[in-house]
PDB file of C-alpha atoms and ligand atoms in Angstrom:
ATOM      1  CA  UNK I 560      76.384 -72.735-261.132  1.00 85.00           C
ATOM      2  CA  UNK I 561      72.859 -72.270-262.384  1.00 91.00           C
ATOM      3  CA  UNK I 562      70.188 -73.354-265.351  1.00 95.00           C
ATOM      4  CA  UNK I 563      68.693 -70.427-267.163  1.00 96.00           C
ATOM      5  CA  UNK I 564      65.603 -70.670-268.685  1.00 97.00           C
ATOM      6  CA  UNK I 565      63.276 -68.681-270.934  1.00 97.00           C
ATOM      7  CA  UNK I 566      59.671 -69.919-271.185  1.00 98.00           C
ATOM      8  CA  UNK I 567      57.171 -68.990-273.764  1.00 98.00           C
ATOM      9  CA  UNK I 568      59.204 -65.935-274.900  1.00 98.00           C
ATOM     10  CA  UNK I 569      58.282 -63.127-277.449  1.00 98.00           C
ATOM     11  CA  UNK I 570      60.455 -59.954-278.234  1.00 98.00           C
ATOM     12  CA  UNK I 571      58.827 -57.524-280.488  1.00 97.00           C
ATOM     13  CA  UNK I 572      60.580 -54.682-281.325  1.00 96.00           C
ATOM     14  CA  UNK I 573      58.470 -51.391-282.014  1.00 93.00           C
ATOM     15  CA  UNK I 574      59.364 -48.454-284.000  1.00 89.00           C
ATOM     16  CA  UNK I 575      56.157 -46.326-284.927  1.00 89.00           C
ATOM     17  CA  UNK I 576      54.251 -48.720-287.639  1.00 91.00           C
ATOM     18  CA  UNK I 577      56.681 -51.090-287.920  1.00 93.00           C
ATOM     19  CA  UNK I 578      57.186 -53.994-285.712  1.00 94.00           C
ATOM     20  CA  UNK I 579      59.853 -56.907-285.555  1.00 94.00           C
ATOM     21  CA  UNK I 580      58.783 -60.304-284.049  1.00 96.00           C
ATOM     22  CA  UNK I 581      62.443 -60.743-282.942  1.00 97.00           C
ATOM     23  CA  UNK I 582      61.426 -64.091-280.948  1.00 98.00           C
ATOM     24  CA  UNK I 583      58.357 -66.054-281.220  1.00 98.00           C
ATOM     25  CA  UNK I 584      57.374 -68.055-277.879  1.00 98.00           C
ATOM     26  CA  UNK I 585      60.772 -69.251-277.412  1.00 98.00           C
ATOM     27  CA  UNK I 586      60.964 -71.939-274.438  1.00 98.00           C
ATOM     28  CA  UNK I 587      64.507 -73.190-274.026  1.00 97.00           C
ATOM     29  CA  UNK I 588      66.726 -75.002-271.033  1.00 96.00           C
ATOM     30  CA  UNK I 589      69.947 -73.602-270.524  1.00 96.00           C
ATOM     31  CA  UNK I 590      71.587 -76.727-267.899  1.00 95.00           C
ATOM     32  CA  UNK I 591      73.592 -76.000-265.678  1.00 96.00           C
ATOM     33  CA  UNK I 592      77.852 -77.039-266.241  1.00 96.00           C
ATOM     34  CA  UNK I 593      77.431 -77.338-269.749  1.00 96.00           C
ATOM     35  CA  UNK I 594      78.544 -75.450-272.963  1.00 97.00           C
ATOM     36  CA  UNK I 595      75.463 -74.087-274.642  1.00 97.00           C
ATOM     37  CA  UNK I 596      76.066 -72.692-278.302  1.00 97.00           C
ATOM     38  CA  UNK I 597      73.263 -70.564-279.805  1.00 97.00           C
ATOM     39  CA  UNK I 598      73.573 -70.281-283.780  1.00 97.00           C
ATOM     40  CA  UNK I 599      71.448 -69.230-286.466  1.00 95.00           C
ATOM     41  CA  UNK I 600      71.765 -66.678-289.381  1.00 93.00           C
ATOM     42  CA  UNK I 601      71.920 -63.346-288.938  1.00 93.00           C
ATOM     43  CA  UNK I 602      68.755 -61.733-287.740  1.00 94.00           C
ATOM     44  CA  UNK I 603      67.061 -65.217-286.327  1.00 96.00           C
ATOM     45  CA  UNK I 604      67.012 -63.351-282.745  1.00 97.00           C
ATOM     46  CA  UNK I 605      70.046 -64.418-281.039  1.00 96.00           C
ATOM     47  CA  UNK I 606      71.372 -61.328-279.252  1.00 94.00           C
ATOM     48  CA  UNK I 607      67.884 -60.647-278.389  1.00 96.00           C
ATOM     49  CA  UNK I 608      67.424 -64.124-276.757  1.00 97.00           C
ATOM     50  CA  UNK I 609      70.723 -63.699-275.060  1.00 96.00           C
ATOM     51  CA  UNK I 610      70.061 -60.343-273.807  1.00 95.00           C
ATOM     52  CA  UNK I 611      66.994 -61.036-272.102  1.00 97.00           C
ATOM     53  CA  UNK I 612      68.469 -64.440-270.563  1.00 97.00           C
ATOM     54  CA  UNK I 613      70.876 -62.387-269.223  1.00 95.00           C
ATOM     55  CA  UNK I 614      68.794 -59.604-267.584  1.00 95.00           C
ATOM     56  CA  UNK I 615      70.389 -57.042-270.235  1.00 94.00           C
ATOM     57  CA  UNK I 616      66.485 -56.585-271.760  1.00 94.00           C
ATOM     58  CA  UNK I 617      62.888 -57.452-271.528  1.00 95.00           C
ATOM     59  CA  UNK I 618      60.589 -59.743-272.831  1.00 97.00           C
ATOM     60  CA  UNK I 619      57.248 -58.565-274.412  1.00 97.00           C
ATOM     61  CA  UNK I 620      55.841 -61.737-272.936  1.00 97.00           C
ATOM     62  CA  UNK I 621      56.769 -64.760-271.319  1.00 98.00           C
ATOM     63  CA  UNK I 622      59.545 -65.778-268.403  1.00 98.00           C
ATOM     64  CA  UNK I 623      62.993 -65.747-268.001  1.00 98.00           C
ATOM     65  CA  UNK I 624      64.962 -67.420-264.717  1.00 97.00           C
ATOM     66  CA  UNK I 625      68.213 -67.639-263.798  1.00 97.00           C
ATOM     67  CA  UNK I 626      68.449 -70.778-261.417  1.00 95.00           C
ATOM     68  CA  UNK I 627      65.013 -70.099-259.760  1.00 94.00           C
ATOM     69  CA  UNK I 628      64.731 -66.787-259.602  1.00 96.00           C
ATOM     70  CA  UNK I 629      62.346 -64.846-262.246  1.00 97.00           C
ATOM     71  CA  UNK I 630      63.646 -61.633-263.654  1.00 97.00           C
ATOM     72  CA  UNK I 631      60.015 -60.297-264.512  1.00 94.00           C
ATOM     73  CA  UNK I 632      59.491 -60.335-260.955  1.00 96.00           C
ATOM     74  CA  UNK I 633      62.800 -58.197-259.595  1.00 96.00           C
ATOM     75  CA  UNK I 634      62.981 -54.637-259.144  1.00 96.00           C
ATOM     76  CA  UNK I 635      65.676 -52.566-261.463  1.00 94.00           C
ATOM     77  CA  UNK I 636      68.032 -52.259-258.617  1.00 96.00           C
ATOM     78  CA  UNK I 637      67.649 -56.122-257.623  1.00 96.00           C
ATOM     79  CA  UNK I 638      67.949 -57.019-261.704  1.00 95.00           C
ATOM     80  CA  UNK I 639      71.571 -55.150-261.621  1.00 93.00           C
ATOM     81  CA  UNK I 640      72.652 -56.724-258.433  1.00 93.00           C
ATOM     82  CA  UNK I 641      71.628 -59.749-259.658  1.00 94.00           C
ATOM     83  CA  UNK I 642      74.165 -59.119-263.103  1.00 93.00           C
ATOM     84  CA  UNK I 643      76.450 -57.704-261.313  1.00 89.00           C
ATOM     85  CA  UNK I 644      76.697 -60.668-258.628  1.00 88.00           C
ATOM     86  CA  UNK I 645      75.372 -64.082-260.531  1.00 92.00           C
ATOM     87  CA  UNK I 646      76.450 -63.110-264.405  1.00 95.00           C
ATOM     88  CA  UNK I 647      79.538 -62.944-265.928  1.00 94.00           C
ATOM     89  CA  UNK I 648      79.692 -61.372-269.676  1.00 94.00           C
ATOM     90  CA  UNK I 649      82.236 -62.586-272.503  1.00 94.00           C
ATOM     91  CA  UNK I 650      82.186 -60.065-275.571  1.00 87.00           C
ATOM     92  CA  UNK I 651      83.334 -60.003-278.954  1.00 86.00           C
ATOM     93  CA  UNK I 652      85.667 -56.762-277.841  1.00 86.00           C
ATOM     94  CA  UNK I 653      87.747 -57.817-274.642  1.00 85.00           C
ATOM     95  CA  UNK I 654      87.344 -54.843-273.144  1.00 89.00           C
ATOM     96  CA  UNK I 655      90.397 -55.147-270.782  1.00 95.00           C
ATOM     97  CA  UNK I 656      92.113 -52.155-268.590  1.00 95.00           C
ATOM     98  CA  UNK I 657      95.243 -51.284-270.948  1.00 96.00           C
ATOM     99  CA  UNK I 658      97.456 -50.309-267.614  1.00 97.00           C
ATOM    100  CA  UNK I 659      96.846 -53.453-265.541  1.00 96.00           C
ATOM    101  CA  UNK I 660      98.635 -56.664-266.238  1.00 97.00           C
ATOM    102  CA  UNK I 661      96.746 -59.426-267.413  1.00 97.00           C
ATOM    103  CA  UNK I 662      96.518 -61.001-263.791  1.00 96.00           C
ATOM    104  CA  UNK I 663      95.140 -57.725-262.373  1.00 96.00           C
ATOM    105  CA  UNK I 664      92.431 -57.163-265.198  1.00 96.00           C
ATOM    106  CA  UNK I 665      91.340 -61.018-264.565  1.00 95.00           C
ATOM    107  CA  UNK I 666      91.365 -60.429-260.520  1.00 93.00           C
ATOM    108  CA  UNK I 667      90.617 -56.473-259.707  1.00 89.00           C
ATOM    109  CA  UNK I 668      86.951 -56.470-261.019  1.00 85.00           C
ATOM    110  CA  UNK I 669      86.321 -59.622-258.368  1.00 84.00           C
ATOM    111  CA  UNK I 670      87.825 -57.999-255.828  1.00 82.00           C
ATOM    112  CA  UNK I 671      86.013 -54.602-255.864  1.00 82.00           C
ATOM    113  CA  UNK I 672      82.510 -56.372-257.100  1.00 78.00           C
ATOM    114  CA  UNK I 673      82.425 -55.689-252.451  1.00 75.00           C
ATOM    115  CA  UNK I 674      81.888 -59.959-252.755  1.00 75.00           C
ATOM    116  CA  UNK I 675      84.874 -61.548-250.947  1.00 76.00           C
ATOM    117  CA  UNK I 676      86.523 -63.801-253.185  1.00 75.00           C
ATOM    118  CA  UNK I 677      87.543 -66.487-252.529  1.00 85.00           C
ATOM    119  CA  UNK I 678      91.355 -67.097-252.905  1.00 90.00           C
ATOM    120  CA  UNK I 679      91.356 -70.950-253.651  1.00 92.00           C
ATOM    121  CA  UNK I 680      89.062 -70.595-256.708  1.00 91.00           C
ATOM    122  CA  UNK I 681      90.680 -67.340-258.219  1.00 92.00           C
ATOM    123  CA  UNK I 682      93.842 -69.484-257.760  1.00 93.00           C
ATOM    124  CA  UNK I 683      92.445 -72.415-259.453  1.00 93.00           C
ATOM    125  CA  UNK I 684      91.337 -69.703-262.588  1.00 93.00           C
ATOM    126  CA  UNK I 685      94.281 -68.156-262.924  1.00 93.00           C
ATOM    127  CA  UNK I 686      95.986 -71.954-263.153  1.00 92.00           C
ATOM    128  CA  UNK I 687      93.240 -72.986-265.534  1.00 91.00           C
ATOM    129  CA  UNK I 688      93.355 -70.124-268.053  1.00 92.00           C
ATOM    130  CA  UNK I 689      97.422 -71.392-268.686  1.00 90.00           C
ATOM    131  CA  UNK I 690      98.665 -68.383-269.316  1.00 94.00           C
ATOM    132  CA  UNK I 691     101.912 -68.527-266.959  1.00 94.00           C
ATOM    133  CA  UNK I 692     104.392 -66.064-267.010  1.00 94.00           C
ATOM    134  CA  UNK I 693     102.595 -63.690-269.412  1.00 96.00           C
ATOM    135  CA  UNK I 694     100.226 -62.740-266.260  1.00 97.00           C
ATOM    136  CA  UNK I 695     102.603 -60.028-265.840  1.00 97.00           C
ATOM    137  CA  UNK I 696     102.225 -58.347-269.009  1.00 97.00           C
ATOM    138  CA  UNK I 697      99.752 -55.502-270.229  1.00 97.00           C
ATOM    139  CA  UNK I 698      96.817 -56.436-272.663  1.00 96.00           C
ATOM    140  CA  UNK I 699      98.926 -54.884-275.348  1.00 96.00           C
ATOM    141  CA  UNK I 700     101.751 -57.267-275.445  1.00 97.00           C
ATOM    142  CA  UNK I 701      99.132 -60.359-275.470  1.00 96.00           C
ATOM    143  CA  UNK I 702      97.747 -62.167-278.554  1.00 95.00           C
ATOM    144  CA  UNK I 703      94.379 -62.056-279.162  1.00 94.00           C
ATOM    145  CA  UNK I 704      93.391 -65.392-277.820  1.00 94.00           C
ATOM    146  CA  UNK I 705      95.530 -64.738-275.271  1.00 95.00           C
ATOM    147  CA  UNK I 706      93.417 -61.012-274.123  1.00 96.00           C
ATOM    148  CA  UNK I 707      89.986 -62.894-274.993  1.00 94.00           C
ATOM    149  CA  UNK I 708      91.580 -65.580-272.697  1.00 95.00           C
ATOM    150  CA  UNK I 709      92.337 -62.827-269.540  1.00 96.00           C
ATOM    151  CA  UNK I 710      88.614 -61.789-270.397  1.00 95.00           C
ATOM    152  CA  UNK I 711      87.314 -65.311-269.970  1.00 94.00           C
ATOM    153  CA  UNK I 712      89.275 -65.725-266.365  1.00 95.00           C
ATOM    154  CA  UNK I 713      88.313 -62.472-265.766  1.00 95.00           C
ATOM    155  CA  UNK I 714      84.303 -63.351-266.145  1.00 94.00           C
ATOM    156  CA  UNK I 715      85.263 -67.000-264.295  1.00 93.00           C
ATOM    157  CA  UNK I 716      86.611 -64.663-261.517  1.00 93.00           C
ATOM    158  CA  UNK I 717      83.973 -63.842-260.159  1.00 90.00           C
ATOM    159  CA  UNK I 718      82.086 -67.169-259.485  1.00 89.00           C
ATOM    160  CA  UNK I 719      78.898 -66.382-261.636  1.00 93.00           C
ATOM    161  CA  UNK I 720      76.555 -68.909-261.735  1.00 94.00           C
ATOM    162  CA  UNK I 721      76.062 -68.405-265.241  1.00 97.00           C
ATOM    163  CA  UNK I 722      78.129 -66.953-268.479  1.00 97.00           C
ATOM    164  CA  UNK I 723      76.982 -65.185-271.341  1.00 97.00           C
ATOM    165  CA  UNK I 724      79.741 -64.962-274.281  1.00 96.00           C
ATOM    166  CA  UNK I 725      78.401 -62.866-277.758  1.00 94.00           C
ATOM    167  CA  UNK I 726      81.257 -64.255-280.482  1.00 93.00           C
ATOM    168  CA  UNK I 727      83.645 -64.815-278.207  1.00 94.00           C
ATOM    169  CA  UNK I 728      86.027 -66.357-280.603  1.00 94.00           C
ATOM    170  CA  UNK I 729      84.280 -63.623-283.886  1.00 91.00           C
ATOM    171  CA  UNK I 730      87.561 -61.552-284.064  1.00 86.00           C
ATOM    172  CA  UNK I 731      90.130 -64.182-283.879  1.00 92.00           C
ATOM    173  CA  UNK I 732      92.415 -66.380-286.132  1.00 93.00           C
ATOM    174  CA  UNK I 733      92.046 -70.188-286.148  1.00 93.00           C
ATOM    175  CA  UNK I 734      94.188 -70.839-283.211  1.00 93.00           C
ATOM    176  CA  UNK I 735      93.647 -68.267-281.175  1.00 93.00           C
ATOM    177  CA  UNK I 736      89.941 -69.200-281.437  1.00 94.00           C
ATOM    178  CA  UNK I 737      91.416 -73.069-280.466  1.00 93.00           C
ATOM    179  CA  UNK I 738      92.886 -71.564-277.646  1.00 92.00           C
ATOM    180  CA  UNK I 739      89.403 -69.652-276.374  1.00 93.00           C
ATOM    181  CA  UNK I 740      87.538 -72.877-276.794  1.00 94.00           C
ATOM    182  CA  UNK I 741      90.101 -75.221-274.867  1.00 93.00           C
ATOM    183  CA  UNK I 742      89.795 -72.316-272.467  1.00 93.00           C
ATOM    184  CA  UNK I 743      85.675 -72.328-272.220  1.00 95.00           C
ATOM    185  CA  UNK I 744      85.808 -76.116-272.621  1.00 94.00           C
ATOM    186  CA  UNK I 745      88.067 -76.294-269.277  1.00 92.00           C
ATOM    187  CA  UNK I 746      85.927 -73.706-267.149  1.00 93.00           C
ATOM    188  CA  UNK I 747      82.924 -76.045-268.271  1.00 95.00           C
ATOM    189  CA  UNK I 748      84.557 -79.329-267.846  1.00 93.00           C
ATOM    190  CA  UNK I 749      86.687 -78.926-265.037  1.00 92.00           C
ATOM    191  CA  UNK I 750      85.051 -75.877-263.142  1.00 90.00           C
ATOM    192  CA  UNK I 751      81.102 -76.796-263.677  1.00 93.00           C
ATOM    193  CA  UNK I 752      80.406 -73.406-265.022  1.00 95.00           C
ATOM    194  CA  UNK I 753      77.542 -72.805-267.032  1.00 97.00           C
ATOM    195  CA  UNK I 754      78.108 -71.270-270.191  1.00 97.00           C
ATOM    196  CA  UNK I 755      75.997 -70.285-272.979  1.00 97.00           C
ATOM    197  CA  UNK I 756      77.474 -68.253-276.103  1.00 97.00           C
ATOM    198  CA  UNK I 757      75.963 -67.213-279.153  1.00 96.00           C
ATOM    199  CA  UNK I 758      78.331 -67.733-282.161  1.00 94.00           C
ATOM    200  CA  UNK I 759      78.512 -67.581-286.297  1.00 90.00           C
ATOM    201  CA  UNK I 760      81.361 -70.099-286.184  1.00 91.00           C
ATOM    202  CA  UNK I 761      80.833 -74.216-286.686  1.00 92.00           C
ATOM    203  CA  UNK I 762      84.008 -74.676-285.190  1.00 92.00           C
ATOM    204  CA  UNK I 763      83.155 -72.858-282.087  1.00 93.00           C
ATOM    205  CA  UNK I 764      80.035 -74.704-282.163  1.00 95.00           C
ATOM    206  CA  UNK I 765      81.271 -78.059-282.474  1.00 92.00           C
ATOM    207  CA  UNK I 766      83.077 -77.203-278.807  1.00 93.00           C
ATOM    208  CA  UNK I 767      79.420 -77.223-277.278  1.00 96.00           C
ATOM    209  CA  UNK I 768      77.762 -79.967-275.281  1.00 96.00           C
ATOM    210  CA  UNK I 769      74.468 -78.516-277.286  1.00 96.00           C
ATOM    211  CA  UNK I 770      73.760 -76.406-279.931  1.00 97.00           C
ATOM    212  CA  UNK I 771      70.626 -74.919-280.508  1.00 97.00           C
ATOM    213  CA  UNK I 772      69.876 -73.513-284.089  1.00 97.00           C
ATOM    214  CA  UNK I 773      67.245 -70.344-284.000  1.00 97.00           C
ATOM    215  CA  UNK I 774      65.534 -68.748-287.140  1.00 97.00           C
ATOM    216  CA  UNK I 775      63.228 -66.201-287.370  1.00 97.00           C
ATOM    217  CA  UNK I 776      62.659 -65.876-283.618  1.00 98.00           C
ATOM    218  CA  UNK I 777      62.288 -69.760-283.333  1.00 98.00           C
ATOM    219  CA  UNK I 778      64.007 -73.099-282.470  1.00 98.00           C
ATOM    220  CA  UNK I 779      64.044 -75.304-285.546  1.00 97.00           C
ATOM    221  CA  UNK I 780      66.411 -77.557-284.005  1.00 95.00           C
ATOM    222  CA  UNK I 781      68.582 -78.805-281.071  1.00 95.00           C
ATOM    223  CA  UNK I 782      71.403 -81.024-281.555  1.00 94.00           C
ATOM    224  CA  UNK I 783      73.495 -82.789-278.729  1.00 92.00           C
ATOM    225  CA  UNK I 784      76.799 -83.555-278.054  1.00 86.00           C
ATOM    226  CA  UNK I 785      78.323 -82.460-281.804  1.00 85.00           C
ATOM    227  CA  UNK I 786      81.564 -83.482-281.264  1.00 75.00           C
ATOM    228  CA  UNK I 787      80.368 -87.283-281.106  1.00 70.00           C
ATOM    229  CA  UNK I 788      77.761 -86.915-284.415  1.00 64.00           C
ATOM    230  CA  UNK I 789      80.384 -85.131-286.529  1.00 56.00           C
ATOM    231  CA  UNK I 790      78.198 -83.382-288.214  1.00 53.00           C
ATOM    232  CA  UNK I 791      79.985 -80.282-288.303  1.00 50.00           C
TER     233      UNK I 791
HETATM  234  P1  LIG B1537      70.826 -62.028-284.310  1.00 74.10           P
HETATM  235  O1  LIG B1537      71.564 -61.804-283.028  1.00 74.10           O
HETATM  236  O2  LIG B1537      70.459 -63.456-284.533  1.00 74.10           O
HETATM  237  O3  LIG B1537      71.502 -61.428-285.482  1.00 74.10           O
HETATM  238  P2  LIG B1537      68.968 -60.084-283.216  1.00 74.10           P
HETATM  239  O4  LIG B1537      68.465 -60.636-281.942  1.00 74.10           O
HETATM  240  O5  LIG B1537      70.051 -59.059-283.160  1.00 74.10           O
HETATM  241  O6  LIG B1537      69.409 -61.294-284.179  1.00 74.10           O
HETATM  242  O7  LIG B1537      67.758 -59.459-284.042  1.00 74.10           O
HETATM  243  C1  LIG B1537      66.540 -60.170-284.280  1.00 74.10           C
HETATM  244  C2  LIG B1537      65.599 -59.262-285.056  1.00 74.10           C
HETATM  245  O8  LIG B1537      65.233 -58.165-284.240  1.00 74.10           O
HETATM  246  C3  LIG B1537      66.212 -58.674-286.311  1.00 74.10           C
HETATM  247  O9  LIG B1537      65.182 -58.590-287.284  1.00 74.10           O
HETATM  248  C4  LIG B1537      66.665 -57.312-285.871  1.00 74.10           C
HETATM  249  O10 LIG B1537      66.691 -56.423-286.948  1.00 74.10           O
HETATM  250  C5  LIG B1537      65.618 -56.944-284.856  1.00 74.10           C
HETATM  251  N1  LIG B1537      66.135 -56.046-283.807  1.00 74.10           N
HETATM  252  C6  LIG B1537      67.138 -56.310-282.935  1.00 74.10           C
HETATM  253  N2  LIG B1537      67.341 -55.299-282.073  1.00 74.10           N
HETATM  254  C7  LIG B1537      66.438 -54.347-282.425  1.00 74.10           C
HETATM  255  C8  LIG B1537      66.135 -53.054-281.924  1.00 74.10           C
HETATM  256  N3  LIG B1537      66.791 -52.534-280.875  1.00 74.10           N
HETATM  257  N4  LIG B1537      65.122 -52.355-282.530  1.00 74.10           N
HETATM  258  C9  LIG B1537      64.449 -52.881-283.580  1.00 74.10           C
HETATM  259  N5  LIG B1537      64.686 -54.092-284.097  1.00 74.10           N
HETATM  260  C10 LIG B1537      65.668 -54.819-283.541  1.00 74.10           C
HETATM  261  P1  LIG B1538      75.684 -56.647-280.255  1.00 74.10           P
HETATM  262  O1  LIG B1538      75.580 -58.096-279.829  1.00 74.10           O
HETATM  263  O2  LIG B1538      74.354 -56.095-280.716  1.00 74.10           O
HETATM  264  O3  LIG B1538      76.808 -56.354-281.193  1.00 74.10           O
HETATM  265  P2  LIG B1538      77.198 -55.883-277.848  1.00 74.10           P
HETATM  266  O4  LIG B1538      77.649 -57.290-277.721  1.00 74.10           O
HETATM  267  O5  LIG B1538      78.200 -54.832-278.129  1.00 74.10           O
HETATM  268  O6  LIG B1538      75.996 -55.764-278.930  1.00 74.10           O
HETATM  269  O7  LIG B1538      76.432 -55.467-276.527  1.00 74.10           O
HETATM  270  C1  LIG B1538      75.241 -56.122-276.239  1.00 74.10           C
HETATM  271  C2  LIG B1538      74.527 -55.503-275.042  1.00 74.10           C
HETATM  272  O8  LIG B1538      75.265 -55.744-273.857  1.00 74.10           O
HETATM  273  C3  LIG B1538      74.310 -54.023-275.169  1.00 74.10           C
HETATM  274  O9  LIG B1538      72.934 -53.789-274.944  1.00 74.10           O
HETATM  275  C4  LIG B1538      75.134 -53.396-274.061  1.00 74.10           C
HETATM  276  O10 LIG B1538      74.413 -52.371-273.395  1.00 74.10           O
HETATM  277  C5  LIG B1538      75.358 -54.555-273.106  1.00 74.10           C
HETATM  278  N1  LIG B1538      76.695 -54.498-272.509  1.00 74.10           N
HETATM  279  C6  LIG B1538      77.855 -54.258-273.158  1.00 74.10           C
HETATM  280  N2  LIG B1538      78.891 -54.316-272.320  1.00 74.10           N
HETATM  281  C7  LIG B1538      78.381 -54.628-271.098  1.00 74.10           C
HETATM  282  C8  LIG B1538      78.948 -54.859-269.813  1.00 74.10           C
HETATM  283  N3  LIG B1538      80.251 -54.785-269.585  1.00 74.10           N
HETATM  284  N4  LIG B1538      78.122 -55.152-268.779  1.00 74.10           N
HETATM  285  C9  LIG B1538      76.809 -55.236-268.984  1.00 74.10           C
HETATM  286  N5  LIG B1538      76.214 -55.044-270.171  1.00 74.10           N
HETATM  287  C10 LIG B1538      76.985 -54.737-271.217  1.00 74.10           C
END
């Protein structure tokens, strides 16, 4: 498990005269086995600061790390391995193989990342997602908490040290959504992963250990442990 960190970071987005300042000298501390929400209205630069924590894009200026290690200073090649092998993505879509059952889509991708995995902790995911005898079945005959669920195991799989989740909980009901966050709130609490997700909904939010509010390409504020002020 790993901190991430961005330091200093801009993101402007060109397109022949016009440019976007889509983050203004963001520096934020992502620590590690915590549940890190990321709100803000729409356009404030959330995806952007996501996607360049996570190695998906570049900054105009400043530093990212993940753990210790600075992305400006890896080669392409050494960026994807580094994706491929230390981050686990969580999207809005599930994006789970229709033919495999729910326990192969969460264990296949682990076991042909070439990485050995380790049997005790894919064991200990598979008991922590709670999904019991609907392992068996296809993605199709699965709620939709239950598919974003297989996706979170699936991400967990893998060992990352960190997670990136984009809405996880933006295209389901109440309790499905529940479901998700009892889910994330167990892989944080009880596995010491590191999770950060970017989300639109308080109630997801108020799941976090910290929530960090962006607008216009800043931080205007930080606010921890929600559950306890209430706030929300
Ligand atoms: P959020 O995720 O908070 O909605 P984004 O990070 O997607 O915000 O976008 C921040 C700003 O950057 C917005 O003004 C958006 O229009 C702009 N932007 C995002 N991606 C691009 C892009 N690929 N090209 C140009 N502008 C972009
Ligand atoms: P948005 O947040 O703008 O709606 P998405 O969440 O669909 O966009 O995707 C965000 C970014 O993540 C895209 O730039 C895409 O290339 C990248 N991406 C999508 N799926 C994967 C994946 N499985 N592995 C790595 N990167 C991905």
């Amino acid at each position: 498990t790993a901190t991430a960190r961005a330091e200093r970071a801009s993101k402007i987005y060109r397109s022949g005269e016009a440019a976007v300042k889509a983050l203004d000298d963001v520096t934020i501390d992502i620590p590690a086995g915590r549940l890190t929400a990321i709100m803000g209205p729409s356009g404030a630069g959330k995806s952007t600061l996501m996607h360049c924590l996570a190695g998906l894009d570049t900054l105009t200026s400043g530093k990212v790390f993940i753990g210790d290690v600075e992305l400006g200073s890896l080669s392409d090649s050494q960026l994807t391995l580094l994706r491929r092998e230390r981050i686990g993505f969580i999207f809005q879509a599930f994006n789970l193989l229709p033919t495999l059952s729910a326990l192969e889509n969460i264990v296949l991708p682990a076991a042909l990342s070439g990485r050995k995995p380790d049997q005790g902790w894919l064991d200990t995911v598979v008991e922590t997602v709670r999904l019991g005898d609907r392992l068996s079945h296809r993605p199709s005959e699965l709620s939709g908490g239950q598919q974003q669920r297989v996706a979170v195991a699936r991400a967990l799989a893998s060992k990352p040290q960190i997670i990136f989740a984009d809405e996880p909980t933006g295209n389901l009901d109440s309790r499905s959504s529940g479901e998700v966050l009892g889910f994330l709130r167990r892989a944080v609490t009880e596995l010491e992963q590191t999770i950060v997700m970017v989300t639109h909904d308080p109630v997801a939010a108020g799941h976090a250990d910290t929530i960090v509010f962006l607008a216009d390409g800043r931080i205007v504020d930080t606010m921890d442990d929600p559950t306890a002020q209430k706030v929300l």
